[in-house]
Amino acid sequence: QLQGVAFGSPGSEKPLFKGAELSIDTASRIVLLGENGNGKSTLVKLMTGQLEPTEGEIRRNKQARIALVNQHHADQINLQLTPLEFMREKFPGDSTNTHIDLLRSHLDRMGVPTVKQSVPAYALSGGQRSRVALAAVSYVQPHVLVLDEPTNNLDLESVAALAECVEKFDGGVILVSHDQYFVGRVAKEVWLVAKGAVTKVESFAKYRNYCMKKLAPMVVPVDVS
């Protein structure tokens, strides 16, 4: 929970933003919007405890598990390993059949069926690798997923796979993205980081229309006569 939060770099004349009031729980589906440099990534770092506010207070549940997913999330996979081998290496457990069955079941729930679990990652599509990466993130059962521009460099299949995994996630989601398709599927709440403040916006469509109107005067008509 953020209460009257502000953040400014040492020596800066004014903070990136101030007066931020925002609550996050396991039911949250929030997207943070705003132009680069306005403080979206800074706000994420404040939420995750990587930074502390220069004003205000942030109350965090010390038992909460927070997982970060960024544009490089699928790069963590060893391409020589199969999805099951990757999960066993990451979560060795007691190596019993029961543990292996749990890993198999979790991969299947995240969209990696049994037939794909024994295929080396280099032979999987980008979307399938994305599902494997999300399976690893979600296996530790985080309470909140923080997704920072996770769709950058992903093809359409991978973006759809990522959205499907996030929709199945049983926990809160904080998203930084301008991908209209992804935001439309995942986000239920929109917050704009702009003009030194963090304010709630009615919808992503409202924000998009605002941006289009802002760009309209910059479009120079072309005479095709």
Coordinates of N, CA, C and O in Angstrom, one line a residue, residues 68-75 134 146-152 154 162:
L68 N 9.3 -11.1 -10.6 CA 9.4 -10.1 -11.7 C 9.6 -10.8 -13.1 O 10.4 -11.8 -13.2
V69 N 8.8 -10.4 -14.0 CA 8.9 -10.9 -15.4 C 9.1 -9.8 -16.3 O 8.4 -8.8 -16.4
N70 N 10.2 -9.8 -17.1 CA 10.5 -8.7 -18.0 C 10.7 -9.2 -19.4 O 10.4 -10.4 -19.7
Q71 N 11.2 -8.4 -20.3 CA 11.2 -8.7 -21.8 C 12.2 -9.9 -22.0 O 12.2 -10.4 -23.1
H72 N 13.1 -10.2 -21.0 CA 14.1 -11.3 -21.2 C 13.7 -12.5 -20.5 O 14.5 -13.4 -20.3
H73 N 12.4 -12.7 -20.1 CA 12.0 -13.8 -19.2 C 12.2 -15.1 -19.9 O 12.6 -16.1 -19.2
A74 N 12.0 -15.2 -21.2 CA 12.2 -16.5 -21.9 C 13.7 -16.9 -22.1 O 14.0 -18.0 -22.4
D75 N 14.6 -15.9 -22.0 CA 16.0 -16.1 -22.2 C 16.6 -16.9 -21.1 O 17.8 -17.4 -21.3
L134 N 7.1 -18.9 -17.8 CA 6.1 -18.5 -16.9 C 5.8 -19.7 -15.9 O 5.4 -19.4 -14.7
V146 N 5.0 -9.0 -11.2 CA 5.3 -7.7 -11.8 C 5.9 -7.9 -13.2 O 6.9 -8.6 -13.4
L147 N 5.2 -7.4 -14.2 CA 5.6 -7.6 -15.6 C 6.0 -6.3 -16.2 O 5.2 -5.4 -16.4
D148 N 7.3 -6.2 -16.4 CA 7.9 -4.9 -17.0 C 8.2 -5.1 -18.4 O 9.2 -5.7 -18.8
E149 N 7.3 -4.5 -19.3 CA 7.5 -4.6 -20.8 C 7.8 -6.1 -21.2 O 8.7 -6.3 -21.9
P150 N 6.9 -7.0 -20.8 CA 7.3 -8.4 -21.0 C 7.1 -8.8 -22.5 O 7.5 -9.9 -22.9
T151 N 6.3 -8.0 -23.3 CA 6.0 -8.4 -24.6 C 7.0 -7.9 -25.7 O 6.9 -8.3 -26.8
N152 N 8.0 -7.1 -25.2 CA 9.0 -6.6 -26.2 C 9.7 -7.8 -26.8 O 10.1 -8.7 -26.1
L154 N 8.7 -10.2 -28.5 CA 7.9 -11.4 -28.7 C 7.1 -11.4 -29.9 O 6.5 -10.3 -30.3
L162 N 1.7 -15.7 -23.4 CA 2.0 -15.0 -22.1 C 0.7 -14.5 -21.5 O 0.5 -14.7 -20.3

